[in-house]
CSV table of C-alpha atoms and ligand atoms in Angstrom, one decimal:
chain,number,residue,atom,x,y,z
A,1,MET,CA,46.9,-8.3,136.8
A,2,PRO,CA,43.0,-8.1,137.3
A,3,CYS,CA,40.9,-7.1,133.9
A,4,TRP,CA,37.9,-5.0,134.1
A,5,PRO,CA,35.8,-5.5,131.5
A,6,LYS,CA,34.0,-2.4,129.8
A,7,ARG,CA,30.6,-2.8,129.6
A,8,GLY,CA,28.1,-0.4,129.7
A,9,ARG,CA,29.5,2.5,132.5
A,10,ARG,CA,29.1,-0.4,135.4
A,11,LEU,CA,32.7,-1.7,137.1
A,12,LEU,CA,32.1,-5.6,136.6
A,13,GLN,CA,34.0,-8.0,139.0
A,14,PRO,CA,37.5,-8.8,137.2
A,15,ILE,CA,37.7,-11.8,135.2
A,16,ALA,CA,39.5,-14.5,137.3
A,17,LYS,CA,40.1,-16.9,134.5
A,18,ALA,CA,39.7,-17.5,131.4
A,19,THR,CA,38.9,-20.8,129.3
A,20,GLU,CA,38.9,-21.7,125.7
A,21,ALA,CA,38.0,-24.3,123.5
A,22,ALA,CA,41.0,-25.2,121.3
A,23,PRO,CA,39.2,-27.4,118.1
A,24,ALA,CA,40.6,-30.1,115.9
A,25,LYS,CA,41.7,-28.7,112.8
A,26,ILE,CA,41.1,-30.8,110.0
A,27,ASN,CA,43.0,-30.3,106.2
A,28,LEU,CA,40.2,-31.2,104.3
A,29,ALA,CA,42.6,-31.1,101.4
A,30,LEU,CA,46.3,-30.8,101.9
A,31,HIS,CA,48.2,-30.2,98.6
A,32,VAL,CA,52.4,-30.1,98.6
A,33,THR,CA,53.6,-27.8,96.1
A,34,GLY,CA,57.7,-27.4,96.4
A,35,ARG,CA,59.8,-27.3,98.8
A,36,ARG,CA,61.9,-23.8,100.5
A,37,GLY,CA,65.3,-24.0,100.6
A,38,ASP,CA,65.3,-24.4,104.6
A,39,GLY,CA,63.4,-27.2,104.1
A,40,TYR,CA,59.9,-26.4,105.2
A,41,HIS,CA,57.1,-27.0,102.2
A,42,LEU,CA,55.2,-24.9,100.2
A,43,LEU,CA,51.2,-25.8,101.2
A,44,ASP,CA,48.4,-25.0,99.5
A,45,SER,CA,45.4,-26.4,101.9
A,46,LEU,CA,41.3,-26.2,103.2
A,47,VAL,CA,41.4,-25.8,105.9
A,48,ALA,CA,38.5,-26.3,108.4
A,49,PHE,CA,37.5,-27.0,112.5
A,50,ALA,CA,35.4,-29.3,114.1
A,51,ASP,CA,33.4,-28.9,117.8
A,52,ILE,CA,36.1,-31.6,118.9
A,53,ALA,CA,38.4,-30.2,121.5
A,54,ASP,CA,41.1,-29.7,124.2
A,55,ARG,CA,40.1,-27.2,126.9
A,56,VAL,CA,42.6,-24.9,128.3
A,57,THR,CA,41.8,-22.5,131.3
A,58,VAL,CA,44.4,-20.1,131.9
A,59,GLU,CA,44.5,-17.8,135.1
A,60,PRO,CA,46.9,-15.2,136.6
A,61,ALA,CA,49.0,-16.8,139.1
A,62,ALA,CA,52.8,-15.8,141.4
A,63,GLU,CA,54.7,-18.3,138.8
A,64,MET,CA,54.2,-20.6,135.6
A,65,SER,CA,52.1,-24.0,135.9
A,66,LEU,CA,50.7,-26.1,133.7
A,67,ASP,CA,48.3,-29.1,135.3
A,68,VAL,CA,47.5,-31.5,131.4
A,69,THR,CA,44.5,-33.5,132.4
A,70,GLY,CA,41.5,-35.1,130.1
A,71,PRO,CA,41.3,-38.9,128.5
A,72,ARG,CA,44.1,-37.7,126.0
A,73,ALA,CA,46.7,-36.6,128.9
A,74,ALA,CA,48.8,-39.5,128.8
A,75,GLY,CA,52.4,-38.6,127.4
A,76,VAL,CA,51.8,-35.0,126.4
A,77,PRO,CA,54.3,-32.8,128.0
A,78,ALA,CA,53.4,-30.9,131.1
A,79,ASP,CA,56.2,-28.2,131.3
A,80,ALA,CA,57.9,-25.6,129.3
A,81,ARG,CA,58.0,-27.6,126.3
A,82,ASN,CA,54.2,-28.1,125.8
A,83,LEU,CA,53.0,-25.6,123.3
A,84,VAL,CA,50.8,-23.8,126.0
A,85,TRP,CA,53.8,-23.1,128.4
A,86,LYS,CA,55.9,-21.7,124.8
A,87,ALA,CA,52.6,-19.7,123.6
A,88,ALA,CA,52.4,-17.8,127.4
A,89,ALA,CA,56.1,-17.5,126.7
A,90,LEU,CA,56.2,-15.8,123.4
A,91,SER,CA,53.0,-13.6,124.6
A,92,GLY,CA,55.7,-11.8,127.1
A,93,ALA,CA,52.2,-11.6,129.8
A,94,PRO,CA,53.2,-12.0,133.2
A,95,PRO,CA,52.8,-15.9,135.0
A,96,VAL,CA,50.0,-17.8,134.9
A,97,ALA,CA,48.7,-21.3,135.6
A,98,ILE,CA,47.1,-22.3,133.3
A,99,THR,CA,45.5,-26.3,132.4
A,100,LEU,CA,45.1,-28.6,129.3
A,101,GLU,CA,42.3,-30.7,129.2
A,102,LYS,CA,43.0,-33.2,127.1
A,103,HIS,CA,40.4,-34.5,124.7
A,104,LEU,CA,42.7,-35.5,121.3
A,105,PRO,CA,45.3,-36.9,120.5
A,106,ALA,CA,49.0,-35.6,119.9
A,107,ALA,CA,51.1,-36.3,117.3
A,108,ALA,CA,47.9,-37.3,115.2
A,109,GLY,CA,47.5,-34.5,112.1
A,110,ILE,CA,44.6,-32.4,114.1
A,111,GLY,CA,46.9,-29.6,115.0
A,112,GLY,CA,46.4,-30.2,118.9
A,113,GLY,CA,49.2,-28.6,120.5
A,114,SER,CA,48.8,-25.9,118.0
A,115,SER,CA,45.5,-25.4,118.4
A,116,ASP,CA,45.6,-25.4,122.7
A,117,ALA,CA,49.1,-22.6,122.4
A,118,ALA,CA,46.6,-20.9,120.4
A,119,ALA,CA,43.7,-21.0,122.6
A,120,THR,CA,46.0,-20.0,125.2
A,121,LEU,CA,47.2,-16.7,124.1
A,122,ARG,CA,42.9,-15.9,123.1
A,123,ALA,CA,42.6,-16.5,127.1
A,124,LEU,CA,45.7,-14.7,127.7
A,125,GLU,CA,44.0,-11.7,125.3
A,126,ARG,CA,40.2,-11.9,127.1
A,127,LEU,CA,41.7,-12.0,130.3
A,128,GLY,CA,43.8,-8.5,129.0
A,129,LEU,CA,47.4,-10.2,129.5
A,130,ALA,CA,48.5,-9.7,126.8
A,131,SER,CA,47.5,-8.8,123.3
A,132,LEU,CA,46.4,-11.2,119.7
A,133,PRO,CA,49.4,-11.4,117.8
A,134,ASP,CA,49.8,-11.3,113.9
A,135,PRO,CA,49.3,-15.0,112.8
A,136,ALA,CA,52.7,-14.9,110.3
A,137,ASP,CA,54.4,-14.3,113.7
A,138,LEU,CA,53.7,-17.4,115.7
A,139,LEU,CA,55.2,-19.4,112.4
A,140,GLU,CA,58.4,-19.6,115.2
A,141,LEU,CA,55.9,-22.3,117.7
A,142,GLY,CA,54.8,-24.4,114.2
A,143,ALA,CA,53.4,-23.8,111.2
A,144,ASP,CA,50.3,-24.6,112.0
A,145,LEU,CA,49.8,-22.1,114.3
A,146,PRO,CA,48.7,-19.1,112.4
A,147,VAL,CA,45.7,-20.9,111.3
A,148,CYS,CA,44.7,-22.2,114.5
A,149,LEU,CA,44.6,-18.4,115.8
A,150,SER,CA,40.9,-17.7,114.3
A,151,PRO,CA,39.9,-21.2,114.1
A,152,ARG,CA,38.0,-20.6,110.9
A,153,ALA,CA,37.2,-22.4,107.6
A,154,VAL,CA,40.2,-20.8,105.6
A,155,ARG,CA,42.8,-21.7,102.4
A,156,MET,CA,46.0,-21.6,104.2
A,157,GLU,CA,49.3,-21.5,101.8
A,158,GLY,CA,52.9,-20.6,102.1
A,159,ILE,CA,54.0,-23.0,104.7
A,160,GLY,CA,51.6,-21.9,106.9
A,161,GLU,CA,51.5,-18.2,106.9
A,162,THR,CA,49.5,-16.9,104.1
A,163,LEU,CA,45.6,-17.0,105.4
A,164,SER,CA,42.6,-16.4,103.4
A,165,PRO,CA,38.9,-16.5,103.5
A,166,VAL,CA,36.9,-18.7,101.6
A,167,PRO,CA,33.3,-18.5,100.8
A,168,PRO,CA,31.0,-20.5,104.2
A,169,LEU,CA,31.4,-24.6,104.6
A,170,PRO,CA,28.2,-25.8,103.5
A,171,PRO,CA,26.2,-27.8,106.6
A,172,LEU,CA,28.7,-30.9,107.3
A,173,TRP,CA,29.2,-33.2,109.9
A,174,CYS,CA,32.5,-35.5,110.6
A,175,LEU,CA,33.8,-38.3,112.2
A,176,LEU,CA,37.4,-38.2,113.2
A,177,VAL,CA,39.0,-41.6,113.7
A,178,ASN,CA,42.3,-42.4,114.5
A,179,PRO,CA,44.0,-46.3,114.9
A,180,GLY,CA,46.1,-45.0,118.0
A,181,VAL,CA,49.3,-44.8,116.2
A,182,ALA,CA,51.8,-41.3,116.8
A,183,LEU,CA,53.4,-40.1,113.1
A,184,SER,CA,56.1,-37.8,113.8
A,185,THR,CA,55.5,-34.8,111.3
A,186,PRO,CA,58.9,-34.6,109.5
A,187,ALA,CA,59.3,-38.2,109.3
A,188,VAL,CA,56.4,-38.0,107.1
A,189,PHE,CA,57.6,-34.9,104.9
A,190,ALA,CA,60.7,-36.5,104.2
A,191,ALA,CA,59.3,-39.7,102.9
A,192,LEU,CA,57.5,-38.0,100.1
A,193,GLU,CA,57.9,-38.8,97.1
A,194,THR,CA,56.8,-35.3,94.4
A,195,ARG,CA,57.5,-32.3,96.5
A,196,GLU,CA,56.1,-30.3,93.6
A,197,ASN,CA,52.4,-30.8,92.5
A,198,PRO,CA,49.5,-28.4,91.7
A,199,GLY,CA,47.7,-26.3,94.5
A,200,LEU,CA,43.7,-26.6,94.6
A,201,ARG,CA,42.2,-27.3,91.3
A,202,GLY,CA,38.9,-24.7,90.3
A,203,HIS,CA,36.6,-22.8,92.9
A,204,MET,CA,34.8,-24.3,96.3
A,205,PRO,CA,31.1,-24.5,95.7
A,206,VAL,CA,28.8,-24.0,98.2
A,207,GLY,CA,26.0,-26.6,98.4
A,208,ALA,CA,27.5,-29.7,100.8
A,209,GLY,CA,26.9,-32.7,97.6
A,210,ALA,CA,29.0,-29.9,95.1
A,211,PHE,CA,31.4,-29.4,98.1
A,212,CYS,CA,32.1,-32.8,98.8
A,213,ALA,CA,32.6,-33.8,94.8
A,214,TRP,CA,35.1,-30.7,94.1
A,215,LEU,CA,36.8,-31.9,97.5
A,216,ALA,CA,36.7,-35.6,96.3
A,217,GLY,CA,39.0,-34.1,93.1
A,218,GLN,CA,41.5,-32.8,95.8
A,219,ARG,CA,43.9,-34.4,97.6
A,220,ASN,CA,46.1,-34.7,100.8
A,221,ASP,CA,50.0,-35.4,99.5
A,222,LEU,CA,50.6,-36.3,102.8
A,223,GLU,CA,48.5,-39.7,102.7
A,224,PRO,CA,50.4,-41.8,100.7
A,225,PRO,CA,53.8,-41.6,103.1
A,226,ALA,CA,51.5,-41.8,105.4
A,227,LEU,CA,50.4,-44.7,104.9
A,228,ARG,CA,53.7,-46.4,104.0
A,229,LEU,CA,54.8,-45.5,107.6
A,230,ALA,CA,51.5,-47.0,108.9
A,231,PRO,CA,49.7,-49.2,106.6
A,232,VAL,CA,46.9,-49.4,109.7
A,233,ILE,CA,45.6,-45.7,107.8
A,234,ARG,CA,44.2,-47.3,104.8
A,235,ASP,CA,42.0,-49.6,107.2
A,236,VAL,CA,41.0,-46.6,108.8
A,237,LEU,CA,40.0,-45.0,105.1
A,238,ALA,CA,38.1,-48.0,103.8
A,239,ALA,CA,36.1,-48.8,107.5
A,240,LEU,CA,35.1,-44.5,107.0
A,241,ALA,CA,34.1,-44.9,103.6
A,242,ALA,CA,31.6,-47.7,104.1
A,243,GLN,CA,29.7,-46.0,106.3
A,244,PRO,CA,26.3,-45.0,104.8
A,245,GLY,CA,26.1,-41.3,104.1
A,246,CYS,CA,30.0,-40.7,104.5
A,247,ALA,CA,30.7,-38.4,101.2
A,248,LEU,CA,34.4,-38.4,101.2
A,249,ALA,CA,36.9,-40.3,103.5
A,250,ARG,CA,40.4,-38.4,103.8
A,251,MET,CA,43.2,-38.2,106.1
A,252,SER,CA,44.1,-34.8,107.9
A,253,GLY,CA,47.8,-33.1,107.8
A,254,SER,CA,50.9,-35.6,108.2
A,255,GLY,CA,48.4,-38.5,109.8
A,256,ALA,CA,46.9,-40.5,111.4
A,257,THR,CA,43.9,-39.2,111.7
A,258,CYS,CA,41.3,-39.6,109.1
A,259,PHE,CA,37.7,-37.7,108.7
A,260,GLY,CA,35.0,-38.8,107.1
A,261,LEU,CA,32.2,-36.2,106.0
A,262,PHE,CA,28.8,-36.6,106.3
A,263,PRO,CA,26.2,-34.3,104.9
A,264,ALA,CA,23.5,-34.8,107.6
A,265,GLU,CA,24.2,-35.6,111.3
A,266,ALA,CA,22.6,-38.9,112.4
A,267,PRO,CA,24.7,-41.1,109.7
A,268,ALA,CA,27.5,-39.2,111.4
A,269,ARG,CA,26.6,-40.2,114.5
A,270,ALA,CA,25.6,-43.5,113.8
A,271,ALA,CA,28.6,-44.5,111.9
A,272,ALA,CA,30.7,-43.1,115.4
A,273,ALA,CA,28.5,-45.5,117.1
A,274,ALA,CA,29.2,-48.8,114.8
A,275,LEU,CA,33.4,-47.9,114.2
A,276,SER,CA,33.2,-47.5,118.3
A,277,ARG,CA,31.9,-50.9,118.9
A,278,ALA,CA,34.1,-52.7,116.1
A,279,GLU,CA,37.3,-51.1,116.9
A,280,PRO,CA,37.3,-50.5,120.6
A,281,GLY,CA,40.8,-49.6,120.3
A,282,TRP,CA,40.8,-46.2,117.7
A,283,TRP,CA,40.0,-43.2,118.9
A,284,VAL,CA,36.2,-42.0,117.6
A,285,ALA,CA,34.6,-39.0,117.8
A,286,ALA,CA,32.0,-36.8,115.6
A,287,GLY,CA,31.2,-33.3,115.7
A,288,ARG,CA,30.3,-29.9,113.6
A,289,LEU,CA,32.9,-28.8,110.7
A,290,ALA,CA,33.4,-25.1,111.1
B,301,LIG,C1,51.3,-31.1,108.3
B,301,LIG,C2,50.6,-29.7,108.9
B,301,LIG,C3,48.9,-29.6,107.7
B,301,LIG,O1,48.2,-28.5,108.4
B,301,LIG,O2,49.4,-30.4,109.9
B,301,LIG,P1,50.1,-31.2,111.0
B,301,LIG,O3,50.0,-33.2,110.5
B,301,LIG,O4,50.8,-31.2,111.6
B,301,LIG,O5,48.2,-31.6,112.0
B,301,LIG,C4,51.2,-29.0,109.2
B,301,LIG,O6,51.9,-28.1,108.1
B,301,LIG,C5,52.6,-28.6,110.4
B,301,LIG,O7,52.6,-27.5,111.4
B,301,LIG,P2,53.4,-28.6,112.7
B,301,LIG,O8,53.1,-29.4,113.1
B,301,LIG,O9,52.8,-27.1,113.2
B,301,LIG,O10,54.8,-28.1,112.0
B,301,LIG,P3,56.2,-27.3,112.6
B,301,LIG,O11,56.4,-28.0,114.4
B,301,LIG,O12,56.5,-25.9,112.0
B,301,LIG,O13,57.3,-28.6,111.8
B,301,LIG,C6,57.4,-29.6,112.2
B,301,LIG,C7,58.4,-30.3,111.1
B,301,LIG,O14,57.2,-30.5,109.7
B,301,LIG,C8,57.8,-30.4,108.5
B,301,LIG,N1,57.3,-29.1,108.1
B,301,LIG,C9,56.2,-28.5,109.0
B,301,LIG,C10,55.5,-27.5,107.9
B,301,LIG,C11,55.4,-27.5,106.4
B,301,LIG,N2,54.9,-26.5,105.9
B,301,LIG,N3,56.9,-28.3,106.1
B,301,LIG,C12,57.4,-28.9,106.4
B,301,LIG,O15,58.2,-29.4,106.3
B,301,LIG,C13,59.5,-29.9,109.0
B,301,LIG,O16,60.1,-31.1,108.6
B,301,LIG,C14,59.5,-29.2,110.1
B,301,LIG,O17,60.9,-29.5,111.1
B,302,LIG,N1,49.5,-29.0,124.2
B,302,LIG,C1,50.6,-30.5,123.5
B,302,LIG,N2,49.0,-31.0,123.1
B,302,LIG,C2,49.7,-31.9,122.7
B,302,LIG,N3,51.1,-32.5,122.0
B,302,LIG,C3,51.7,-31.7,122.3
B,302,LIG,C4,51.4,-30.2,122.8
B,302,LIG,N4,52.2,-29.4,123.2
B,302,LIG,C5,53.6,-30.1,122.6
B,302,LIG,N5,53.2,-31.8,122.5
B,302,LIG,C6,54.1,-31.8,121.4
B,302,LIG,O1,54.1,-31.8,120.0
B,302,LIG,C7,54.0,-32.8,119.2
B,302,LIG,C8,52.9,-33.0,118.4
B,302,LIG,O2,51.8,-33.2,119.0
B,302,LIG,P1,50.5,-32.3,118.4
B,302,LIG,O3,50.4,-30.8,118.1
B,302,LIG,O4,49.0,-33.1,118.6
B,302,LIG,O5,51.1,-32.9,116.0
B,302,LIG,P2,49.9,-32.5,115.3
B,302,LIG,O6,50.2,-31.3,114.4
B,302,LIG,O7,50.2,-33.6,114.1
B,302,LIG,O8,48.6,-32.8,115.5
B,302,LIG,C9,54.1,-34.5,120.3
B,302,LIG,O9,54.0,-35.5,120.4
B,302,LIG,C10,53.7,-33.6,122.1
B,302,LIG,O10,55.4,-34.4,122.2
């Protein structure tokens, strides 16, 4: 079904296809505060996004199809198991052809699949093929889906369905590093030693220096279990922390991707170049935090 955008009184060309960026999700802090009866964990997380992204292109078609391309396509399912396909099916939209250009590593703690699925839903909405769902209704696709629907910095609680606004983040650049180890999210949660921990403490300051100091006082409670499952994460954290200009190094989500925060762009770019040279087997990407 073509979509006729209403701009002024002129009839414009129908939108034939829509492309959306699916940015990397970063848990700047991730506190595990309890566990529900069904085994899902309660979280208190400050979530942000980086302009390091997959790209999802959606166009109307006679039948559903999915083409997975790009430098990180290997191993990503190109059928109904993929979250982009599941999202399109859940939306109730007519059949579409989806092209997913993978740049983010999979099973990496940066919500690649969830962000791709959310980007698919935004593209379907732009094409006029489906309306944007209520974020909480997306939990059945994954706990990270609600936060990825409108990718901007927020506080995420519950198992991922409770989203509340935070003050704008200070200008910060991030360096994402993954050592090439895929970590299973359930395995990392299962390896937690303590499940009832305090939530985020205090109020988020506005300036970059104060913000990074405040963040250093928060945690990622999934870091210790992930380190036990993949000890190489310790090397990644040490390598990030040793980069000039790095204000904080921490793991995102259930790992194994870690991030370094840099108040200035040039040191972040220099650190990306240095780490890529030193560890050619690691995935390294620098971007702006949003
Ligand atoms: C840990 C987080 C933090 O943002 O990120 P990632 O490491 O995936 O990026 C997310 O909560 C992951 O969300 P997502 O990857 O969508 O998880 P789901 O598919 O819903 O769940 C996978 C499994 O993780 C565990 N799980 C997930 C979320 C949660 N709040 N409690 C859990 O215990 C459960 O064992 C569940 O079966
Ligand atoms: N679009 C997708 N991109 C990556 N992985 C996907 C996608 N759809 C389904 N998957 C499956 O989901 C698993 C978790 O991938 P991902 O969402 O990238 O994890 P994480 O949330 O830990 O970053 C992968 O192992 C893969 O089999």
